[in-house]
mmCIF file of C-alpha atoms and ligand atoms in Angstrom:
data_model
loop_
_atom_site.group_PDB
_atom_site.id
_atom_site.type_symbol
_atom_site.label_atom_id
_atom_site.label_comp_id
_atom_site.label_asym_id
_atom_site.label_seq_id
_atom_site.Cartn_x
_atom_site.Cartn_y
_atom_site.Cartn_z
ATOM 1 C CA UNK A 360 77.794 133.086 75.579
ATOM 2 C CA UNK A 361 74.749 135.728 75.271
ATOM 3 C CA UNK A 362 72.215 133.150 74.425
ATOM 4 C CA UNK A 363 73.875 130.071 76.304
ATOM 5 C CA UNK A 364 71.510 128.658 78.349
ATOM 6 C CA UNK A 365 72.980 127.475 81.937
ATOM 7 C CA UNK A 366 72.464 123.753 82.259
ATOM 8 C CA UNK A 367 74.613 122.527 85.315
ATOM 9 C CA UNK A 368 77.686 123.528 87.486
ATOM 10 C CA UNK A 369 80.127 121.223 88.773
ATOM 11 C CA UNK A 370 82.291 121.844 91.489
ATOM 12 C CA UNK A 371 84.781 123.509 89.757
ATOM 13 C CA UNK A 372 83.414 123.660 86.085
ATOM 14 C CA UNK A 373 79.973 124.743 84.272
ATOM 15 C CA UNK A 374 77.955 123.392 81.655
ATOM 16 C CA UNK A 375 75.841 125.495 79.186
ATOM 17 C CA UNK A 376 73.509 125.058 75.743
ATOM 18 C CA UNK A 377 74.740 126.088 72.533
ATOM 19 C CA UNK A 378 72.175 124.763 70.838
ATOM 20 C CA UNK A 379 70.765 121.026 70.437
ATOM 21 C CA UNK A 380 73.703 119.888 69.363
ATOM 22 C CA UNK A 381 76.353 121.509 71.362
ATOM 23 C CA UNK A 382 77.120 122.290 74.975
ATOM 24 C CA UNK A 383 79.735 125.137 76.477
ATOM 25 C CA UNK A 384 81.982 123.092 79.354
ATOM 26 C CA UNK A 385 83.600 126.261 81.118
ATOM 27 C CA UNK A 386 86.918 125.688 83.694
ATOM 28 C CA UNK A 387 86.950 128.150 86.431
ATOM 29 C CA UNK A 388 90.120 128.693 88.380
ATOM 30 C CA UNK A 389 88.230 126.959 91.269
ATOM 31 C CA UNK A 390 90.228 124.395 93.093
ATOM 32 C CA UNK A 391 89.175 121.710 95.630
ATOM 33 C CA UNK A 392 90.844 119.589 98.009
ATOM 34 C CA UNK A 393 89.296 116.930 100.687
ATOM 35 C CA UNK A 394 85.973 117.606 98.553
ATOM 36 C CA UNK A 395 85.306 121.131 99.653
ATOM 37 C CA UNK A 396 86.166 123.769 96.668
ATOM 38 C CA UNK A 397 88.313 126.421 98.679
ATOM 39 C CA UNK A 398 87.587 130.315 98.728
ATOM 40 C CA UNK A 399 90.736 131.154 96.887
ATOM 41 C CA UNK A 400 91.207 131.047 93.010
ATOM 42 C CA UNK A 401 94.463 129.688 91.142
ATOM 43 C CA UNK A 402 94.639 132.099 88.317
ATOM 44 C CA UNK A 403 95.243 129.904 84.975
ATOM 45 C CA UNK A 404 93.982 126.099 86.273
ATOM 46 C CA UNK A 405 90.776 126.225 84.040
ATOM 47 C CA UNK A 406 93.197 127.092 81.085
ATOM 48 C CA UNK A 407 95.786 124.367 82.216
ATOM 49 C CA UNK A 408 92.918 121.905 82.513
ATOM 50 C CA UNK A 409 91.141 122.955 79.392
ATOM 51 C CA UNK A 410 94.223 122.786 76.992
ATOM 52 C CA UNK A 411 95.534 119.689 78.512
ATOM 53 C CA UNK A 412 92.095 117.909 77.905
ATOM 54 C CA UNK A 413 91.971 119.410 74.528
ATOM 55 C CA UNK A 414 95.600 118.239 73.919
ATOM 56 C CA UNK A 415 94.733 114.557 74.970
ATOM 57 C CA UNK A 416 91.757 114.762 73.386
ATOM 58 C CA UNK A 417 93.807 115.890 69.473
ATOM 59 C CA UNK A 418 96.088 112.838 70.350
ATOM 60 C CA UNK A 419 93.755 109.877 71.310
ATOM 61 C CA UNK A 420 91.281 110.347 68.490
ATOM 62 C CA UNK A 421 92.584 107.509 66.624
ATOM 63 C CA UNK A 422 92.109 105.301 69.538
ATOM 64 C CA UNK A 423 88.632 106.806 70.432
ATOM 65 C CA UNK A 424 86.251 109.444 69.020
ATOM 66 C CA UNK A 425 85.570 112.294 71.452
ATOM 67 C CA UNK A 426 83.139 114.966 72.073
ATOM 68 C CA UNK A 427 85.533 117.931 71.349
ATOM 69 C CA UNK A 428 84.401 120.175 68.708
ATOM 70 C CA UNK A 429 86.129 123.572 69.226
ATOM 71 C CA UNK A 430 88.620 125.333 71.929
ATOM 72 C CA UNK A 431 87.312 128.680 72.420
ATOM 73 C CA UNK A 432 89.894 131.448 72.290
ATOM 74 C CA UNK A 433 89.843 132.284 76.000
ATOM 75 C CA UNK A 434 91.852 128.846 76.220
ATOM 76 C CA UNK A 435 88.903 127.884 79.580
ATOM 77 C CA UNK A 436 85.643 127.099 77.634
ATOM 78 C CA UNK A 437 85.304 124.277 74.793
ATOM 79 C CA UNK A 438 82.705 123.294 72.402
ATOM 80 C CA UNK A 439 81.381 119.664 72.329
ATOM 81 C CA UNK A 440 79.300 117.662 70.892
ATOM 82 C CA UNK A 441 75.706 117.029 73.264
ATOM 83 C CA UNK A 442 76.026 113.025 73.763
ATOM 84 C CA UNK A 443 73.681 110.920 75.988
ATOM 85 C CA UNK A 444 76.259 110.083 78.932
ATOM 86 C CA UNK A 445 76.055 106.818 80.636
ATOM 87 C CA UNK A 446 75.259 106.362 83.941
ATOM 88 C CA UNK A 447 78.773 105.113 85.016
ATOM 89 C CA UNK A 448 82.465 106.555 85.767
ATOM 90 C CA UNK A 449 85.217 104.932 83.908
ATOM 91 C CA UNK A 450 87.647 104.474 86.251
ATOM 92 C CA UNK A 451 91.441 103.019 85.371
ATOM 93 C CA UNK A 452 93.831 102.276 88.134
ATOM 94 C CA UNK A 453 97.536 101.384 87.081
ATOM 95 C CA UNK A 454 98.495 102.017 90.762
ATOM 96 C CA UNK A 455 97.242 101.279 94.193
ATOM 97 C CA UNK A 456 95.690 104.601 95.648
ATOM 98 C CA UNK A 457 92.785 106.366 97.268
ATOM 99 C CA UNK A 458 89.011 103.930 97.340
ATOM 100 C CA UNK A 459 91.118 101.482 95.123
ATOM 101 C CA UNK A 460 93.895 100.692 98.226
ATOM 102 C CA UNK A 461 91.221 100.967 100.596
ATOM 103 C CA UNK A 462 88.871 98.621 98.980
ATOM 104 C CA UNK A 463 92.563 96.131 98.480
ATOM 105 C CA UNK A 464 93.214 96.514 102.196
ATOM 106 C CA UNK A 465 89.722 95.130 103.442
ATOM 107 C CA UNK A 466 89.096 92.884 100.583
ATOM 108 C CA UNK A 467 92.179 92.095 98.321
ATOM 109 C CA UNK A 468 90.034 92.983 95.542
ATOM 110 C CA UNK A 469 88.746 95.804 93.679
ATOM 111 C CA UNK A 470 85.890 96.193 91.890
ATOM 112 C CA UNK A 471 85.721 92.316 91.385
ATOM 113 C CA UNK A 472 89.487 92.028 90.507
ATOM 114 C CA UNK A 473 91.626 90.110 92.327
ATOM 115 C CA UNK A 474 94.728 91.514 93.168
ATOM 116 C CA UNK A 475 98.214 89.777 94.216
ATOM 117 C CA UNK A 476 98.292 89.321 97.801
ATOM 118 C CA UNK A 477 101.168 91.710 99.918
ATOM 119 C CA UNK A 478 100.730 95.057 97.785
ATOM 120 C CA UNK A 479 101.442 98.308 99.024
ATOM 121 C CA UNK A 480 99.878 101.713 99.082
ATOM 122 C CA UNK A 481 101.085 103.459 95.841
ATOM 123 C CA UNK A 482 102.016 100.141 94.149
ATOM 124 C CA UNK A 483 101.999 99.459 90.276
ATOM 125 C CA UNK A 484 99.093 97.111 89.687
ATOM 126 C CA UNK A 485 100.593 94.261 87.390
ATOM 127 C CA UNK A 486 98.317 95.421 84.873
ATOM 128 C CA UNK A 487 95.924 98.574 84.824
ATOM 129 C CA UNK A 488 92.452 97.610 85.567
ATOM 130 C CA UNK A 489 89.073 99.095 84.862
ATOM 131 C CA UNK A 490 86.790 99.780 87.982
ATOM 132 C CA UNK A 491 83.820 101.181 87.205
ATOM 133 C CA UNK A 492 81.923 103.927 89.230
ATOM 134 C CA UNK A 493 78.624 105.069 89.962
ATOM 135 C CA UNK A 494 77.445 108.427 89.548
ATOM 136 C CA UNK A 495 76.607 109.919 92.782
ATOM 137 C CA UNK A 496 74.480 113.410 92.429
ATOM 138 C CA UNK A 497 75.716 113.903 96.158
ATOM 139 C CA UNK A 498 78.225 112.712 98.057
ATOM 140 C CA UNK A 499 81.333 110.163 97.194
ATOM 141 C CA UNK A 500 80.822 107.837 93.608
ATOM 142 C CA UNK A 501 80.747 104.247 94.897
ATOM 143 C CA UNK A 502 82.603 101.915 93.616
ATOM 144 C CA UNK A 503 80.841 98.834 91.193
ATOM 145 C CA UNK A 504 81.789 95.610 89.667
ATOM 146 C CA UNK A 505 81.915 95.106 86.465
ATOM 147 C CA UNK A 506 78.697 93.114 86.166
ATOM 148 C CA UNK A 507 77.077 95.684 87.945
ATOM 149 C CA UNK A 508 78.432 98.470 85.641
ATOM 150 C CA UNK A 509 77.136 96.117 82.760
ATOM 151 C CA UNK A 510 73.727 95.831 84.385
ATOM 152 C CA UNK A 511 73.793 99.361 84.027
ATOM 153 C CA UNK A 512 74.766 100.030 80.306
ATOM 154 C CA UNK A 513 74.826 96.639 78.874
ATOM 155 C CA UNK A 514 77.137 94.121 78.383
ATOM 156 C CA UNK A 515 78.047 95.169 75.076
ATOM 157 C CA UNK A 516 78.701 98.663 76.456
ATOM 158 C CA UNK A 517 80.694 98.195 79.362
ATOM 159 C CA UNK A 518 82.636 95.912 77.298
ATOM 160 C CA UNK A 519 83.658 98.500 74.433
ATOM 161 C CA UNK A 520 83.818 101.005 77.468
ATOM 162 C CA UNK A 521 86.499 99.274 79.466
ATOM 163 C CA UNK A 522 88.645 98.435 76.232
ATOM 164 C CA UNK A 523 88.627 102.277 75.037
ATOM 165 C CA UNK A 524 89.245 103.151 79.217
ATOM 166 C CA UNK A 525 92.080 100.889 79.474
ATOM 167 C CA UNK A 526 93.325 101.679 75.777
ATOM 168 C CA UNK A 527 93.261 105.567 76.560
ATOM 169 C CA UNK A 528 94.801 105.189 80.362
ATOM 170 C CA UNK A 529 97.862 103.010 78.551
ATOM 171 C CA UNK A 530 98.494 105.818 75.943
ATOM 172 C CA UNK A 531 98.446 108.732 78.124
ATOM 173 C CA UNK A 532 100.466 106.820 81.492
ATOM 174 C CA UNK A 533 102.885 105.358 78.787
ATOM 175 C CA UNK A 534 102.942 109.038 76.950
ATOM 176 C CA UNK A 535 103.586 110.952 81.048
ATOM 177 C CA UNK A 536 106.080 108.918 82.035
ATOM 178 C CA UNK A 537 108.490 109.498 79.537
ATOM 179 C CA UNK A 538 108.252 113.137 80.805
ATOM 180 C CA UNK A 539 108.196 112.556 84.212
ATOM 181 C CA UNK A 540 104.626 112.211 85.425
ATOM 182 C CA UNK A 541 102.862 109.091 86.516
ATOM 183 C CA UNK A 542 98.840 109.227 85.986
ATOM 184 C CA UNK A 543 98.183 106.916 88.227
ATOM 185 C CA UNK A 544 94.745 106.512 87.612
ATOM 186 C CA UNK A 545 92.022 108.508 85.358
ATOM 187 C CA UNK A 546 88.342 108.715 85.266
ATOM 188 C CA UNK A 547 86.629 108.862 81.783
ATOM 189 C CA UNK A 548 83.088 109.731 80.755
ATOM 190 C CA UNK A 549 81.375 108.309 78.091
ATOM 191 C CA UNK A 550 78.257 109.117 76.105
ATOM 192 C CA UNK A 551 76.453 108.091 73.144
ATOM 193 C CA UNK A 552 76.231 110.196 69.513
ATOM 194 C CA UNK A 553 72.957 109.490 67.581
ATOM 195 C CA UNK A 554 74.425 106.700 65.974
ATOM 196 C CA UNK A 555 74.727 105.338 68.943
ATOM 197 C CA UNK A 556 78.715 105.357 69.319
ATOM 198 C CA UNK A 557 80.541 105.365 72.006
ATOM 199 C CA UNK A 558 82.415 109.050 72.404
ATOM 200 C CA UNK A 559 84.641 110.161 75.241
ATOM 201 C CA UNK A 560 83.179 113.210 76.835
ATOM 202 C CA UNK A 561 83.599 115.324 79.835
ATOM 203 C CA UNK A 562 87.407 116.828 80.780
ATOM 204 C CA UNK A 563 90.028 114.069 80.411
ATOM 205 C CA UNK A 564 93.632 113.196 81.243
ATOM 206 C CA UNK A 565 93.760 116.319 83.540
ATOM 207 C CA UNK A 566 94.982 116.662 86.948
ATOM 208 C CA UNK A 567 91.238 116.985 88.441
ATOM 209 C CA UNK A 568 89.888 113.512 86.708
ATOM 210 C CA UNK A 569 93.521 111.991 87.461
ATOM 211 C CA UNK A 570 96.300 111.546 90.377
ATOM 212 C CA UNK A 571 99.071 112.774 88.825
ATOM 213 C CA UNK A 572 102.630 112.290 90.556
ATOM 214 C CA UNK A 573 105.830 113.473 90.265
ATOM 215 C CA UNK A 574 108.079 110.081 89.512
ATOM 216 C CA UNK A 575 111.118 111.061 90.724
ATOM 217 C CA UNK A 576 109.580 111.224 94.256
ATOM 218 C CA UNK A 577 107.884 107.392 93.469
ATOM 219 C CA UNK A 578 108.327 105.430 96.806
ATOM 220 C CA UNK A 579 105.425 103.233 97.115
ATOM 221 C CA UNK A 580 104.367 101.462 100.893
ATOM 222 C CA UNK A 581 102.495 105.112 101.281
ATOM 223 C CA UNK A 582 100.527 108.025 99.658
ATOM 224 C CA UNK A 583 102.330 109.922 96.800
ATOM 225 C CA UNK A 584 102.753 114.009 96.520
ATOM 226 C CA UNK A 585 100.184 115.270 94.153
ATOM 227 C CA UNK A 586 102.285 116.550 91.468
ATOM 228 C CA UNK A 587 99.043 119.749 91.461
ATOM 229 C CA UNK A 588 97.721 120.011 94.706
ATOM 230 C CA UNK A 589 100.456 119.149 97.372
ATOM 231 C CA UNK A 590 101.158 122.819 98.731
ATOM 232 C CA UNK A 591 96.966 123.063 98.982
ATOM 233 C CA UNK A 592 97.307 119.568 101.079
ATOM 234 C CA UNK A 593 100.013 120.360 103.298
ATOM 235 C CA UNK A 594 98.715 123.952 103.845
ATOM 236 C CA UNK A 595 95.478 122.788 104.664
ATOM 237 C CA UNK A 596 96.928 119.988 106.868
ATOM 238 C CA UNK A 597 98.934 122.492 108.711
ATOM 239 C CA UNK A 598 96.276 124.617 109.959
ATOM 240 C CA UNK A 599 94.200 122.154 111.503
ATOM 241 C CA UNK A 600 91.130 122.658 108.970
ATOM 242 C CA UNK A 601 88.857 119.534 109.700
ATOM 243 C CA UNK A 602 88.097 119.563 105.643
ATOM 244 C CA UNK A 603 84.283 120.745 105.785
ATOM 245 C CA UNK A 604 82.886 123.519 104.106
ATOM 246 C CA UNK A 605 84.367 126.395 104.722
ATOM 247 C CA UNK A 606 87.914 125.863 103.620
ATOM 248 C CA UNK A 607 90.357 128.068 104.228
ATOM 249 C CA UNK A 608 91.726 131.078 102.295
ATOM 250 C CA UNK A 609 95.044 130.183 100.520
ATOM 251 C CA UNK A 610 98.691 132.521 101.287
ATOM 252 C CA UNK A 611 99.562 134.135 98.121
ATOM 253 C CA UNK A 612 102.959 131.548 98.272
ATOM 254 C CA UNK A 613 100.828 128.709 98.253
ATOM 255 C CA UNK A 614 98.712 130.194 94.974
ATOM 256 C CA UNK A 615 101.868 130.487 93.509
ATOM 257 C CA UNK A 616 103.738 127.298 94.038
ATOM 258 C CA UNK A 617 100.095 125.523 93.027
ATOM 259 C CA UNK A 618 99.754 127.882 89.710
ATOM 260 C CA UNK A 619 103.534 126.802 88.927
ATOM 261 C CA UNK A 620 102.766 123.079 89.203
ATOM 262 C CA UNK A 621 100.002 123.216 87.076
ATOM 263 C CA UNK A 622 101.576 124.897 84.704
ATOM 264 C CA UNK A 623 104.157 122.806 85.088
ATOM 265 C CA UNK A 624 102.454 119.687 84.140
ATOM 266 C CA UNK A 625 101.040 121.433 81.064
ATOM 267 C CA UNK A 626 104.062 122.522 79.800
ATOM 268 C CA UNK A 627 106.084 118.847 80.526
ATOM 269 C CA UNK A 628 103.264 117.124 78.902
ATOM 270 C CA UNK A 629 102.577 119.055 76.184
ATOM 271 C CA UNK A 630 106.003 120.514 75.340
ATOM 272 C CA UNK A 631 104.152 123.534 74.501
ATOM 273 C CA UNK A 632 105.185 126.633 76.607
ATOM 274 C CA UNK A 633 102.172 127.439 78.438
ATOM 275 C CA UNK A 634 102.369 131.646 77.258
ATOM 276 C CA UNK A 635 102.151 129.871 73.835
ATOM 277 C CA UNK A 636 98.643 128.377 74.797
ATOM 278 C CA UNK A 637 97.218 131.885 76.214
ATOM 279 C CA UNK A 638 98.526 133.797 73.628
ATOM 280 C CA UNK A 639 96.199 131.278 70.494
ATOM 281 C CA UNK A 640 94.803 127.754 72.492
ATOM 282 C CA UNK A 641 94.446 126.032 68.837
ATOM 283 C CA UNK A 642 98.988 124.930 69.447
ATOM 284 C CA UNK A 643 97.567 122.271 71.393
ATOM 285 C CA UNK A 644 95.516 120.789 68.988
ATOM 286 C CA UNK A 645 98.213 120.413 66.272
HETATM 287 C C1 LIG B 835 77.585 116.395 80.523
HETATM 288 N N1 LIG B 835 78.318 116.724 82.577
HETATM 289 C C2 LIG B 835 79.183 116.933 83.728
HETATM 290 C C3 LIG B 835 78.266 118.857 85.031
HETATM 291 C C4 LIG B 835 80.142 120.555 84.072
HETATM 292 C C5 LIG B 835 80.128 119.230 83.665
HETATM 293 N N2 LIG B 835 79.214 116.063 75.833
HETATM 294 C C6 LIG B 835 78.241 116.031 76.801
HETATM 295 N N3 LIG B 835 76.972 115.788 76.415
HETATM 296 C C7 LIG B 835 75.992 115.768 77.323
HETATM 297 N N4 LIG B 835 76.203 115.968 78.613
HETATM 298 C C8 LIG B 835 77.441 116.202 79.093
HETATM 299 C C9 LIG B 835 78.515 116.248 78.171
HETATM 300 C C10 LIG B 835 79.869 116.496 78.580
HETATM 301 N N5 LIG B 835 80.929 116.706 78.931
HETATM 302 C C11 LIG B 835 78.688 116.577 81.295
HETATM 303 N N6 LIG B 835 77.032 116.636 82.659
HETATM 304 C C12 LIG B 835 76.538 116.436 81.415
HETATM 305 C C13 LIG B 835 79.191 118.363 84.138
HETATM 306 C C14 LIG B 835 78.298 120.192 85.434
HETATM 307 C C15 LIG B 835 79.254 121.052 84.956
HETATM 308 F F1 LIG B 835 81.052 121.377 83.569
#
């Protein structure tokens, strides 16, 4: 990390140079809810996050190549491969929830799909569908249509990028719901290697880049609990924050609960206790 060079930070993550070939992506314990990252850490999520990506990432390879090159032994920071990233968000929805239920409500479509009349918030899409963002450097990503996504990349492109997206989405919903978890719905990043091949990059599969639910609590016709983040919500809710910047400092029960449930999710999904993980990173990767 001596000679890294700082290239970015995102809200809860940040980026460094290795060299011209790699990069350093580096999970805090940083969490955010309603868009505002909140004062208070929750000790282990950037090693939860980092070991689940890294863990979907070991198991999708054969479906898609991905930027992963090495999971550093602090379990929080991974080496990957420097790709040229494209200018969208890969967005799959299997369910009906946040911009994609709002966008159904006013418009019965999303992103250019039309969807069966008479759904319901939460509802399983008949099939999952890929709805393409744009990147915004501030504010909300806006949702595109597919021929705008393809304006963007290329047709070629967006085509190979939605059939990897929806490919990768099926694996992993198909692969949580056996143990209990419904993604439902993921954002992926793509860039290009010098070849020009498509390569997954960025965190993936993870309960910051996904809505994860608990599906024994499924009851569509509303909004889901967030399998991660519900004691944050409902705290949050409860004291009357209006959900700008500052947010407010988190009761040491709430960092608990929150630290459980993400560990939680690691260990369900992964089948790997999560002391395992912390004690050598590389179990997930086997
Ligand atoms: C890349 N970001 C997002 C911003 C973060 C992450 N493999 C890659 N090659 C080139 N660029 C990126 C990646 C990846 N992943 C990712 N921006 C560029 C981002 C700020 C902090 F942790």
């Amino acid at each position: 990390m001596t000679d890294a060079v700082h290239l970015g930070s995102g809200k809860v993550r940040e980026l460094y140079a290795l060299d011209a070939e790699r990069l350093l992506l580096v999970a805090s314990d940083r969490i955010s809810t309603f868009d505002v990252v909140l004062p208070t850490d929750i000790p282990d999520k950037g090693r939860v996050l980092t070991g689940l990506s890294a863990f979907w990432f070991a198991r999708t390879r054969s479906l898609c190549a991905n930027h992963l090159l090495a999971l550093r032994p602090d379990g929080r920071s991974t080496e990957c491969r420097r790709l040229q990233m494209l200018p969208i968000e890969c967005v799959v929805r299997g369910y009906l929830a946040g911009s994609g239920w709002k966008d159904y409500r006013t418009t019965g479509e999303v992103c250019g799909h039309r969807l069966p009349a008479g759904l319901k918030e939460s509802d399983k899409l008949p099939t999952p569908i890929f709805t393409p963002a744009t990147k915004a450097t501030s504010g909300h990503d806006e949702n595109i249509t597919g021929a705008q996504a393809a304006a963007l990349v290329g047709a070629e492109r967006f085509a190979e990028a939605e059939r990897l997206s929806i490919a990768l989405y099926q694996f992993a919903a198909d692969y949580a719901r056996a143990r209990g978890i419904i993604i439902a719905d993921t954002k992926f990043e793509f860039g290009t290697d010098r070849d020009g091949r498509l390569v997954l990059g960025d965190e993936a599969l993870t309960p910051d880049s996904s809505r994860f639910w608990p599906a024994d609590q499924y009851a569509p016709g509303g909004a889901q609990p967030s399998f991660d983040k519900q004691y944050v919500r409902d705290f949050c809710e409860k004291t009357g924050w209006n959900k700008t910047y500052p947010g407010p400092e988190l009761p040491t029960d709430v960092v608990a609960g929150t630290r459980a449930r993400y560990i939680e999710a690691f260990e369900r999904l992964t089948g790997i206790a999560f002391a395992r993980y912390v004690d050598n990173p590389q179990v997930v990767l086997g």
